[in-house]
Every structure is written in C-alpha cells, then in structure tokens.
mmCIF file of C-alpha atoms and ligand atoms in Angstrom:
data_model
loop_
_atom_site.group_PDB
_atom_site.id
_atom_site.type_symbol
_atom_site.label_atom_id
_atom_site.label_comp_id
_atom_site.label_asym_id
_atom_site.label_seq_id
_atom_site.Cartn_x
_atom_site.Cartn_y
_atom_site.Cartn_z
ATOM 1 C CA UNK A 24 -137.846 71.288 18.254
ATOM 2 C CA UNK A 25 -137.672 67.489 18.166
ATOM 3 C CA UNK A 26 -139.507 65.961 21.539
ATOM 4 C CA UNK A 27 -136.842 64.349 23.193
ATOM 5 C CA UNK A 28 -138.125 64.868 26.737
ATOM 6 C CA UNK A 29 -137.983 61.280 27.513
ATOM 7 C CA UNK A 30 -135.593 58.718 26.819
ATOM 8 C CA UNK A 31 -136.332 56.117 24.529
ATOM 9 C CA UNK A 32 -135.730 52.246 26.101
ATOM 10 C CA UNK A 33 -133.004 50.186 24.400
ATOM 11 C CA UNK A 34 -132.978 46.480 25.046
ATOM 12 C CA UNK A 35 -129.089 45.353 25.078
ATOM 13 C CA UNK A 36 -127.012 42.204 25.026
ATOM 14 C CA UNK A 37 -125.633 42.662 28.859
ATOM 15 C CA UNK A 38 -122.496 41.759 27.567
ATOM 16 C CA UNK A 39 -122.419 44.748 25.435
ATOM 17 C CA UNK A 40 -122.633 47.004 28.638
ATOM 18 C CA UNK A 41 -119.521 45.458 30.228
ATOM 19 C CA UNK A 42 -121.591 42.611 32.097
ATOM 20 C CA UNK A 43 -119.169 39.641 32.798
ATOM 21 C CA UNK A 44 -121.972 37.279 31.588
ATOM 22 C CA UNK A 45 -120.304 35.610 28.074
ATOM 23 C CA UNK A 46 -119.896 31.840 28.273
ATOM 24 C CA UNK A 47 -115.880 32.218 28.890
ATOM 25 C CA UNK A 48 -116.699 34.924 31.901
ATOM 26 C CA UNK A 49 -115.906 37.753 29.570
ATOM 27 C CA UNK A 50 -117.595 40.994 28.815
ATOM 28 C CA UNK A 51 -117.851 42.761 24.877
ATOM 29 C CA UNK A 52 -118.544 46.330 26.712
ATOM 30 C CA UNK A 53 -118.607 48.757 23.620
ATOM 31 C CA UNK A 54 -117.707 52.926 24.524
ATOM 32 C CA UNK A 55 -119.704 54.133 22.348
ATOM 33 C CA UNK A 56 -122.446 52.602 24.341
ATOM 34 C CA UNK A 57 -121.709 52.831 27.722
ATOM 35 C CA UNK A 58 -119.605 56.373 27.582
ATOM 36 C CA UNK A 59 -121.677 58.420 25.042
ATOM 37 C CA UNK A 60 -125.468 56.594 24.959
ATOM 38 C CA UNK A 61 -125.993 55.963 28.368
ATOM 39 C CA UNK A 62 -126.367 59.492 28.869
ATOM 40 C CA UNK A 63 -129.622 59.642 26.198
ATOM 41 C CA UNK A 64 -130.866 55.780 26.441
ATOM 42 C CA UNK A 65 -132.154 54.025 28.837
ATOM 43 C CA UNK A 66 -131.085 50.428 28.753
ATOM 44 C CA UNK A 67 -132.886 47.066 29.332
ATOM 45 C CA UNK A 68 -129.855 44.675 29.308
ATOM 46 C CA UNK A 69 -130.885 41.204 29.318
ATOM 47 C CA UNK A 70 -128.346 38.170 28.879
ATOM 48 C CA UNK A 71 -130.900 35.485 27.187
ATOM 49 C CA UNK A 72 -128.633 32.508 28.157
ATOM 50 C CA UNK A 73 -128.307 33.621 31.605
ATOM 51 C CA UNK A 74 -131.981 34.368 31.333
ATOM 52 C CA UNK A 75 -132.767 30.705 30.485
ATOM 53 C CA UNK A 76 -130.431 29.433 33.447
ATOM 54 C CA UNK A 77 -127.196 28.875 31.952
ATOM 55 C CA UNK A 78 -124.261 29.806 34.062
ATOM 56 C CA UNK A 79 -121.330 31.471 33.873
ATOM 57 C CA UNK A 80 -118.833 29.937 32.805
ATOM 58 C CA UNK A 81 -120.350 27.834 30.478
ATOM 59 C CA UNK A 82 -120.182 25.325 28.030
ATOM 60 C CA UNK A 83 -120.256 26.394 24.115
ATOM 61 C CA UNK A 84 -123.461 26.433 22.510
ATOM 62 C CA UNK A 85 -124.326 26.945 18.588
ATOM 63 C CA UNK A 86 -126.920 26.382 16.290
ATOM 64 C CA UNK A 87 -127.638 22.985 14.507
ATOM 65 C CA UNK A 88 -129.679 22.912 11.457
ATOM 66 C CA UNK A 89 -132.056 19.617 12.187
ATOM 67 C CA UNK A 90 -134.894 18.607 9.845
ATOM 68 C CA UNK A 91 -136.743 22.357 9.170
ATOM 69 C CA UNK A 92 -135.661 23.581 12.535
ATOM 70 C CA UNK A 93 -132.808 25.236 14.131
ATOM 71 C CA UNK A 94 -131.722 24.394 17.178
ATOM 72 C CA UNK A 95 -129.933 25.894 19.991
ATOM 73 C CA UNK A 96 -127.938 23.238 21.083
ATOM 74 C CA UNK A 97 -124.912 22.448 23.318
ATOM 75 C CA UNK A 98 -121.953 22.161 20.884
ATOM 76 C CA UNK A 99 -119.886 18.802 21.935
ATOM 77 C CA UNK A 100 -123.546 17.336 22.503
ATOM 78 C CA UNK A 101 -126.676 17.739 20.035
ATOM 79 C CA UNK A 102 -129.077 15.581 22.826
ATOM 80 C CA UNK A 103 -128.079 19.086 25.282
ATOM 81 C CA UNK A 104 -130.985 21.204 23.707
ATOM 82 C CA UNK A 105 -131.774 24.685 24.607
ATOM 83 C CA UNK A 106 -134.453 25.753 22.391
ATOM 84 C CA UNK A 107 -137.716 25.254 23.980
ATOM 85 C CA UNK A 108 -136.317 27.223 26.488
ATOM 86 C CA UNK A 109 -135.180 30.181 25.551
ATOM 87 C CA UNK A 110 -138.742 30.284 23.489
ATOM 88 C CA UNK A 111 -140.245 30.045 26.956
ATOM 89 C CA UNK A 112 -137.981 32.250 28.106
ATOM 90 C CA UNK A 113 -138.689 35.249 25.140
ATOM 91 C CA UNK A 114 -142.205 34.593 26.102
ATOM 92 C CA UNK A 115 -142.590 35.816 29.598
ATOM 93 C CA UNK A 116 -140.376 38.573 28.308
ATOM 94 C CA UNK A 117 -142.771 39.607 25.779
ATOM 95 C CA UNK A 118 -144.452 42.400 28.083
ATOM 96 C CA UNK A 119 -141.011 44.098 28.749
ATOM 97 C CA UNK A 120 -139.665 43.427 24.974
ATOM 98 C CA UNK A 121 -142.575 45.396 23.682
ATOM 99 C CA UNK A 122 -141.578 48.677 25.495
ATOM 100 C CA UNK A 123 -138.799 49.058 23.927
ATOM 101 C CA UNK A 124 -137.608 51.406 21.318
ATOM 102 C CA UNK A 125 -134.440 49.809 19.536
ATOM 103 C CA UNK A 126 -131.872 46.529 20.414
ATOM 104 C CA UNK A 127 -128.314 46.395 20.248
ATOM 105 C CA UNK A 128 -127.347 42.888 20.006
ATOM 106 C CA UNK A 129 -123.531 41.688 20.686
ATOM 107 C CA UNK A 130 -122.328 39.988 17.164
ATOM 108 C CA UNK A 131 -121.498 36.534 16.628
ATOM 109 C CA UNK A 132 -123.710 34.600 19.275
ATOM 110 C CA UNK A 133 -125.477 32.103 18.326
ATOM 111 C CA UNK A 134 -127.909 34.048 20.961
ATOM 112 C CA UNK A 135 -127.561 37.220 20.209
ATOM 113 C CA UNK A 136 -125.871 37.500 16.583
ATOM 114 C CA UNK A 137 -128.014 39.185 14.040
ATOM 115 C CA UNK A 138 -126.141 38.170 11.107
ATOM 116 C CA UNK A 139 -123.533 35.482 9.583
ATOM 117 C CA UNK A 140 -123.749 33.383 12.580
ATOM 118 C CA UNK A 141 -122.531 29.285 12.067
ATOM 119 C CA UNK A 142 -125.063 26.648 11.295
ATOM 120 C CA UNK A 143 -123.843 23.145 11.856
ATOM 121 C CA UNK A 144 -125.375 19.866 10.674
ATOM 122 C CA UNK A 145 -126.984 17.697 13.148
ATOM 123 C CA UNK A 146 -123.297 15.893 13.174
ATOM 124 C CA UNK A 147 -121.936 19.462 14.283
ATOM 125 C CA UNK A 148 -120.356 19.876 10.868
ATOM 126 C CA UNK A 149 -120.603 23.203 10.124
ATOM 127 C CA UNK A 150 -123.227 23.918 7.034
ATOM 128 C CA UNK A 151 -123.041 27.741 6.411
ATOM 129 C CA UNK A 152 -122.385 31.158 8.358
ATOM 130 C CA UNK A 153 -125.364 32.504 7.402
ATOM 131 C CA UNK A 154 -127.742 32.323 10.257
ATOM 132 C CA UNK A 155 -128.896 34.677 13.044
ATOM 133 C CA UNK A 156 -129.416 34.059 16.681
ATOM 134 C CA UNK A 157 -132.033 31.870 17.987
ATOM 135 C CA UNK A 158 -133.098 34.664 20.849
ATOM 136 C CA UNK A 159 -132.485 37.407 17.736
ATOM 137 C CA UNK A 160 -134.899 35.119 15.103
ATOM 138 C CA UNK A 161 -138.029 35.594 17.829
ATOM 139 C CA UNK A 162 -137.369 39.237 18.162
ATOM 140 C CA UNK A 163 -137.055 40.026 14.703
ATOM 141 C CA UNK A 164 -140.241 37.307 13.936
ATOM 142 C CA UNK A 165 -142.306 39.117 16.960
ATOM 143 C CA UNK A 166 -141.217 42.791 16.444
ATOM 144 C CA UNK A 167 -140.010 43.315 12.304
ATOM 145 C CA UNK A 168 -140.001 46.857 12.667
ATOM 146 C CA UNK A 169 -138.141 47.492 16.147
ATOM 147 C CA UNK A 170 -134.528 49.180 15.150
ATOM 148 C CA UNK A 171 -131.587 46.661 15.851
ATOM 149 C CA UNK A 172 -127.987 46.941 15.743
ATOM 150 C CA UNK A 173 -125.406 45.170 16.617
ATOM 151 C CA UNK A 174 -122.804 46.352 18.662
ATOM 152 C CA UNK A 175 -119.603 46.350 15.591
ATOM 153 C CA UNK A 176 -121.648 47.684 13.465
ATOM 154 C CA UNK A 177 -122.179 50.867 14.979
ATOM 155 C CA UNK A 178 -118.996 51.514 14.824
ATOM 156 C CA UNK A 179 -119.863 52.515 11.008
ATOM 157 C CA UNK A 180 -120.560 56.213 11.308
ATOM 158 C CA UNK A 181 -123.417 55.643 8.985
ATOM 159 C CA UNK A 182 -125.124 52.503 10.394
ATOM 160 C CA UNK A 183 -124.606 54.433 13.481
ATOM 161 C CA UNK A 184 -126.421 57.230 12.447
ATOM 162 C CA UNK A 185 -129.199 55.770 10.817
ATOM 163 C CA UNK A 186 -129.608 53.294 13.931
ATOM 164 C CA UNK A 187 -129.972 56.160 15.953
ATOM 165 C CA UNK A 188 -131.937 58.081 14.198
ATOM 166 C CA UNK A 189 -134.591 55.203 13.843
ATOM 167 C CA UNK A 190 -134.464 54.795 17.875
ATOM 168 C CA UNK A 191 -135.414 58.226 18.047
ATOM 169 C CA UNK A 192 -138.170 57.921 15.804
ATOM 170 C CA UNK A 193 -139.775 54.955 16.801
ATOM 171 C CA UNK A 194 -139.755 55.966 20.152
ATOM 172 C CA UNK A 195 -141.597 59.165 18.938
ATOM 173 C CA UNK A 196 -143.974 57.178 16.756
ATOM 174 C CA UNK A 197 -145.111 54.517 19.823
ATOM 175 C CA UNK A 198 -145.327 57.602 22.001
ATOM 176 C CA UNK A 199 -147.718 59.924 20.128
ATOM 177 C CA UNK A 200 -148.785 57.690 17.483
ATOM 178 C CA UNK A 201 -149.308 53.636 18.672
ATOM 179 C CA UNK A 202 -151.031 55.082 22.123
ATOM 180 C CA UNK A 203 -153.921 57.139 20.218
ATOM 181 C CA UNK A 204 -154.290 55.710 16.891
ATOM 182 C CA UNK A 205 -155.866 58.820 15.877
ATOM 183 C CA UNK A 206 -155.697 60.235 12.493
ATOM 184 C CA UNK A 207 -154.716 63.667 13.852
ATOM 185 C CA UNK A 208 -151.469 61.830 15.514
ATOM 186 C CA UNK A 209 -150.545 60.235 12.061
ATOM 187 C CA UNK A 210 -150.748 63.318 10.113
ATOM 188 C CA UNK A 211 -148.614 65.536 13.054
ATOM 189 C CA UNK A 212 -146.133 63.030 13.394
ATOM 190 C CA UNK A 213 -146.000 62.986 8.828
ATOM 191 C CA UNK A 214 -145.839 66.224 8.756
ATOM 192 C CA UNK A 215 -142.967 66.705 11.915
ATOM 193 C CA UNK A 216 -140.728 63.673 9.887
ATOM 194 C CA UNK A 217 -141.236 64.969 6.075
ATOM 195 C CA UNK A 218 -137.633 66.300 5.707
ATOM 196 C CA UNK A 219 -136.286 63.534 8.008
ATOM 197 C CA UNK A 220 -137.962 60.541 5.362
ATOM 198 C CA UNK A 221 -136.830 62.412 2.406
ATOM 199 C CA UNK A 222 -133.244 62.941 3.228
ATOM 200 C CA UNK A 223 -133.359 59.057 3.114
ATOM 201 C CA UNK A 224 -135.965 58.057 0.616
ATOM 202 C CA UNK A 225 -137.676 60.557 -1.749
ATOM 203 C CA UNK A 226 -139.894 57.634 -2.992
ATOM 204 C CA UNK A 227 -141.062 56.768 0.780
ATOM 205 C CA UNK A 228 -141.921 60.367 1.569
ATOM 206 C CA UNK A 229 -144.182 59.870 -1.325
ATOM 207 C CA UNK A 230 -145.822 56.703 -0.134
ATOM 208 C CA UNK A 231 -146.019 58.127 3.439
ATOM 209 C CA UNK A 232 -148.033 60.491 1.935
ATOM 210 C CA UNK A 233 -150.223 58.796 0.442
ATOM 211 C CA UNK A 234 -150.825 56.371 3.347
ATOM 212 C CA UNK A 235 -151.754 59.556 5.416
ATOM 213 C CA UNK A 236 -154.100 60.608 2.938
ATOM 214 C CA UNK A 237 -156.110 57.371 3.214
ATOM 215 C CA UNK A 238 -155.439 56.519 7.146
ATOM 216 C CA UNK A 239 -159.431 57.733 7.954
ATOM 217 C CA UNK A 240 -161.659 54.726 9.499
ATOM 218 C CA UNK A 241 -158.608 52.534 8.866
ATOM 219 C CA UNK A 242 -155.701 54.206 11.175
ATOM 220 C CA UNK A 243 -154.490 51.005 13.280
ATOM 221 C CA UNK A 244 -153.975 49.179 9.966
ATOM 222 C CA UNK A 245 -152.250 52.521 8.351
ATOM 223 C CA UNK A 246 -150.095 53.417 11.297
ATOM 224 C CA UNK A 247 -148.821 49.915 11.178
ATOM 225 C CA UNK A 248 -147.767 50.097 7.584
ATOM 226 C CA UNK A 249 -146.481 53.831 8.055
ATOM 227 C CA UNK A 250 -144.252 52.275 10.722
ATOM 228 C CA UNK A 251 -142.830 49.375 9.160
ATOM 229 C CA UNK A 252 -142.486 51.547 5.381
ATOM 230 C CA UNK A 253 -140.578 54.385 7.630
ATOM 231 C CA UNK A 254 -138.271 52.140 9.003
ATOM 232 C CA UNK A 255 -137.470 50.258 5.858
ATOM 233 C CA UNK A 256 -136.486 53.712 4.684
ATOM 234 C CA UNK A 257 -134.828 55.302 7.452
ATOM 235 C CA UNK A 258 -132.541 51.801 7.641
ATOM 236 C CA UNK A 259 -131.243 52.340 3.942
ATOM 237 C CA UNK A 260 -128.050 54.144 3.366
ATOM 238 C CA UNK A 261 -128.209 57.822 2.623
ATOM 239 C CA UNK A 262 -125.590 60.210 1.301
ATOM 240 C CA UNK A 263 -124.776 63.722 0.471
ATOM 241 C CA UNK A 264 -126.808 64.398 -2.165
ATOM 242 C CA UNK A 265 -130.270 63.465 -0.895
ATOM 243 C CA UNK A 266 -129.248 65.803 2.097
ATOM 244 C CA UNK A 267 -128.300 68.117 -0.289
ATOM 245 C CA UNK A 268 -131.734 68.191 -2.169
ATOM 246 C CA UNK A 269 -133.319 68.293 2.011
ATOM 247 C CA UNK A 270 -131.117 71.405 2.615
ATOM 248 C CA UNK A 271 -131.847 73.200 -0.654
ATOM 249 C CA UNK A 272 -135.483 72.584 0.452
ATOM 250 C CA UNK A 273 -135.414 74.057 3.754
ATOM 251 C CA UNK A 274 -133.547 76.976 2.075
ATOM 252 C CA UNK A 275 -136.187 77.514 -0.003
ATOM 253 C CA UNK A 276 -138.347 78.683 3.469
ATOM 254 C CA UNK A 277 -135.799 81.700 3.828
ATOM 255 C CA UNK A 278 -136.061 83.052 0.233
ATOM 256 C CA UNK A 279 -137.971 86.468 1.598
ATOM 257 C CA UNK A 280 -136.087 86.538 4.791
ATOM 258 C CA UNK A 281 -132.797 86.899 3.988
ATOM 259 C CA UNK A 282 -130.369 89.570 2.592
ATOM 260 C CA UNK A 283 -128.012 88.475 -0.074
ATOM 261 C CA UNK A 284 -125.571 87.957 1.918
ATOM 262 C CA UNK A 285 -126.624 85.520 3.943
ATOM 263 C CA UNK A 286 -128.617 84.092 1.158
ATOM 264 C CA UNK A 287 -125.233 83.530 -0.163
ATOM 265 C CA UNK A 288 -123.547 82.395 2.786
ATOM 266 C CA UNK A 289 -126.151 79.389 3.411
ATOM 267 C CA UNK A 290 -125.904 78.284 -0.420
ATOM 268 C CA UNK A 291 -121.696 77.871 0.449
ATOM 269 C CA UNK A 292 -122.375 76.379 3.171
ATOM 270 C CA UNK A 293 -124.498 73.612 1.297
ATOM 271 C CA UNK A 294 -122.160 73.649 -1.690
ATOM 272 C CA UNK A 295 -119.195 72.937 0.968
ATOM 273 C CA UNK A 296 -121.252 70.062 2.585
ATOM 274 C CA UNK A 297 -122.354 68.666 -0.910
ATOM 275 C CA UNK A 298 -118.503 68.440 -1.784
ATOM 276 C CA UNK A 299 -117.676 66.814 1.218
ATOM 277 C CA UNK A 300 -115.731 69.992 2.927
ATOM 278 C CA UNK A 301 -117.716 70.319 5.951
ATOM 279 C CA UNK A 302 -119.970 68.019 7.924
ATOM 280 C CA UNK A 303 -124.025 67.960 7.657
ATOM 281 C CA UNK A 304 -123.895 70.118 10.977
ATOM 282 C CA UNK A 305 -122.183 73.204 9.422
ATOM 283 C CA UNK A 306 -125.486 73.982 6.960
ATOM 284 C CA UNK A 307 -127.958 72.351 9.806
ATOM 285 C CA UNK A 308 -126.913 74.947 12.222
ATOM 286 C CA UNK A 309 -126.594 77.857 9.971
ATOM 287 C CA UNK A 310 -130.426 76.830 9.190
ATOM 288 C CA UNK A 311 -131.146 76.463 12.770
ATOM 289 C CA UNK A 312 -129.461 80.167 13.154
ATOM 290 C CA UNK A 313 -131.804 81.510 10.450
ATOM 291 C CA UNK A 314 -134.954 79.936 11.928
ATOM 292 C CA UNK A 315 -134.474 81.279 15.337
ATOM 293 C CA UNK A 316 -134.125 85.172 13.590
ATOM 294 C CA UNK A 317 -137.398 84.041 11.372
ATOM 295 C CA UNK A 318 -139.601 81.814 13.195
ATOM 296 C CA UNK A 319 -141.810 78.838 11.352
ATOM 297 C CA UNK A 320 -144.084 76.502 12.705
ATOM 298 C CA UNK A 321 -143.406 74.066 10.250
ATOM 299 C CA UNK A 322 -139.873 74.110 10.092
ATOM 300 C CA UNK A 323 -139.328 74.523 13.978
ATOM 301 C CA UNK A 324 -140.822 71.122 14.352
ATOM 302 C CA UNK A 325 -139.009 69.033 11.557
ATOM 303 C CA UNK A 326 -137.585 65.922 13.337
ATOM 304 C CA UNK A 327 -134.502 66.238 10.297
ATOM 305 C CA UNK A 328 -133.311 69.383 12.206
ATOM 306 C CA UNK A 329 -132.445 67.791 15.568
ATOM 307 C CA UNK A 330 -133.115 63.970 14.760
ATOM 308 C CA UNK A 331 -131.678 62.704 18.035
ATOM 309 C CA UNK A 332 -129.383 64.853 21.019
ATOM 310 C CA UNK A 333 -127.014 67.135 19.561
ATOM 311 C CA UNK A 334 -124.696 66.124 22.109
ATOM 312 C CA UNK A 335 -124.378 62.603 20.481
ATOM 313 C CA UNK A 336 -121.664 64.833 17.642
ATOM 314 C CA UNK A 337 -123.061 62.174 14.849
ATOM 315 C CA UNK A 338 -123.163 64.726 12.156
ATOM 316 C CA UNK A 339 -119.952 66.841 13.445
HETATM 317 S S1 SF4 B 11 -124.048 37.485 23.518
HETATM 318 FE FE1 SF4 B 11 -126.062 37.408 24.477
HETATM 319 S S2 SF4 B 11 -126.201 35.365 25.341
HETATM 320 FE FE2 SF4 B 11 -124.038 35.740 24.902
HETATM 321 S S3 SF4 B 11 -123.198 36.579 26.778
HETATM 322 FE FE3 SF4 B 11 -123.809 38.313 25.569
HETATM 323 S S4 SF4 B 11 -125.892 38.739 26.273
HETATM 324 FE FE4 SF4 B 11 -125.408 36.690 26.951
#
C-alpha cells in the first residue's frame, strides 16, 4: 500500500529528545516523540544555540525588535548579539536542513519557538508575544513548505495527525517526485494521494488536478506549486464529515462486489464513524478487509488508506 520502506528524516530541537542542552541545563523530552516516533522517524536533532557556541548553562537570550530587524540578543545586555551567528550558523547547515522531511521545534524559544514568542524593545521592554524564533524565521523563510510542529502542539490529536500525515507525504513527494521531475512521477504520486487531499480539502483536490493536467514542459515549476498547495491543505483542520464524503467514495468501488450484507455492514460502519461512535480506523479497516477479498489497483495504492504506520494508533 503506502511506500513506507524508508524512514522519513525529522530535524528536532535536541531538547525535545531529552538532550540536557536548554540554557538552565534542562531537557523538554516529549513521549510521544521519543517512545512512539523514534521507532518510524529518523531524527536530526540539532540544538541551534549550542550549534552557534553557546554553552550550557547559559545566560538568557530573547529577541529585541531594533529598527526593521530582530535580533537575537543576550537579555540583561542588547550590545551581546547573536544574530549574525546563528545566520552563519543555519548556513553551513543548509545541505543537511534540506534532507529533511518535517521539524519539530520545542515551544517558547526565542530559538526554536514557532509561534507567540516575546519581542522586546531595544530597552528590553517587552513589545508583543507575537514573534517566532530567530533559527525558526530562516527555516520557515528557506523551506515554506517543510511540515513543522512544535513539540505541545502535538499533543492535539488533530495537529498531531495532520503533522504526521504531511511528514509522510513530503517525504514521499521529495522521494519519487523532487528527484525526477518527470511528469509521469507527478501524475502517480496525484493519483496515489487523491483520497488523502480530499479528505482535507475538496477544493485542493480540484486544483491539484488541474496543476497535473498542465505540468507538461513546465514540471519543476508545477511540482513546486503542487507541493506547497498540498501542504497548505493537508495542514488545515479536517473533520468527520469530509472523511465521511472520502469513505462513501471508496465505498462506491465495492458496489458489484459485495452482498447486501456486507454492503450494509460497511454503510454502519461509516454512519457510526460519521456520528462520532467509532474511530476513522473501524470503516478504514473494514475497507482494507474488502479490498484484500476484491483487489484494485487504484485503491490498493491510495496514500488515505495507510497515510503513515499503523502502529502509530492515530486514528484508533
Ligand atoms: S529550544 Fe532550541 S536552542 Fe533552546 S535548548 Fe532546545 S534545541 Fe537548544
């Protein structure tokens, strides 16, 4: 089903895997990571203010808002600036940053933080919490479409879910897509992520579509825009019903197939997901049961069957 012979590469916050690297000599390491991903990601952990020499322990840092610029600077002493290094530093990383297939990012650094991280005034007044990490803005500014999380976020089943998923998929996409740039690639790797896009955005299944359609003599520029239009969609929220309409879909495939009992048993099966009485996995496998007693190309290679390791239990 979905090609998940080799593991995708995660970058990580080396705090975030238990590392004693944080400025007080602390760790953040996060289960879910290091007991139940480890096993299906491989991790690049990286600690950027270790990486630009800073020790452990260390002495605060934050961000200071100065002229147009941010700056990383130390926090009792504005002259104490860090920013032209860790640029410097994201730099010679560049050839290892773009192997990877995701981030997960420890919250609240003025590193590391993706979101609502304090900006202070040159004075080291404190101006708004609305900023992201200095190491996290060049990452984000070098690599838009490259899935990040951070690490208390995916304790949200949903933000877990869809962070995974996108992992998954981009790590597909670089693999068989970014490496060939062939037309043929584009259009199997569509066709193997239809369900997958629409269970998250009817509309973008449409526009993937249509980029497909025109990728001939133009297919670096349209497997760029395919990339960054997928993963815009596959980072918005989902819910039951577009599932729903995905699983009624799929259902249609078995019309011939099956008796009426079983006909019947898959449409209670949906019903009980769509009403919230079982979980996505219940109708998934009872699909997955069906297509192994009436084999079909095209379903037997939709990336929405098996998005990511079963094992992972994040539709149980
Ligand atoms: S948040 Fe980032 S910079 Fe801070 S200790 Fe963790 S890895 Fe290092």
């Amino acid at each position: 089903m979905t090609n998940t012979d080799s593991k995708p590469v995660v970058g990580i916050s080396s705090c975030v895997l238990g590392e004693k690297v944080r400025y007080d000599g602390g760790h953040k390491r996060s289960a879910f990571v290091t007991d139940k991903l480890s096993e299906f990601i491989r991790f690049a952990p990286a600690c950027p203010e270790m990486g630009i020499g800073m020790p452990v322990p260390r002495p605060t840092i934050h961000i200071r808002e100065i002229g147009q610029q941010q700056r990383l600077t130390d926090s009792r002493d504005a002259q104490v600036d860090h920013t032209d290094k860790m640029q410097a530093y994201f730099s010679a990383r560049l050839p290892q940053l773009s192997q990877l297939d995701g981030y997960i990012l420890a919250a609240k650094s003025p590193s590391c933080g993706m979101e609502r991280i304090k900006v202070y005034t040159p004075e080291g007044e404190l101006l708004h919490r609305k900023g992201q990490g200095i190491f996290v803005q060049m990452l984000k500014q070098q690599f838009p479409d490259l899935p990040m999380e951070e690490d208390g976020r995916l304790n949200d089943e949903g933000l877990r879910e869809s962070f995974i998923t996108r992992i998954f998929a981009y790590h597909d996409f670089r693999r068989q897509v970014l490496n060939t740039l062939s037309v043929r690639a584009l259009v199997d790797f569509h066709s193997r992520n239809k369900m997958l896009v629409m269970a998250y955005s009817p509309q973008a299944y449409q526009a993937l579509g249509r980029l497909v359609a025109g990728a001939k003599g133009h297919e670096e520029t349209i497997s760029k825009q395919y990339l960054t239009l997928m993963m815009r969609a596959l980072s918005k929220p989902t819910n039951r019903r577009k599932h729903t309409n995905v699983l009624m879909h799929l259902q249609g495939y078995f019309k011939k197939q099956l008796d009426k009992a079983d006909k019947q048993e898959l449409c209670e099966q949906i019903d009980k997901y769509r009403l919230g009485y079982v979980p996505l996995m219940a109708p998934v496998t009872l699909l997955r049961h069906h297509l192994k007693k009436y084999p079909n190309d095209y379903l037997q290679q939709q990336r929405y069957l098996q998005p990511y390791p079963e094992a992972l239990g994040l539709r149980a």
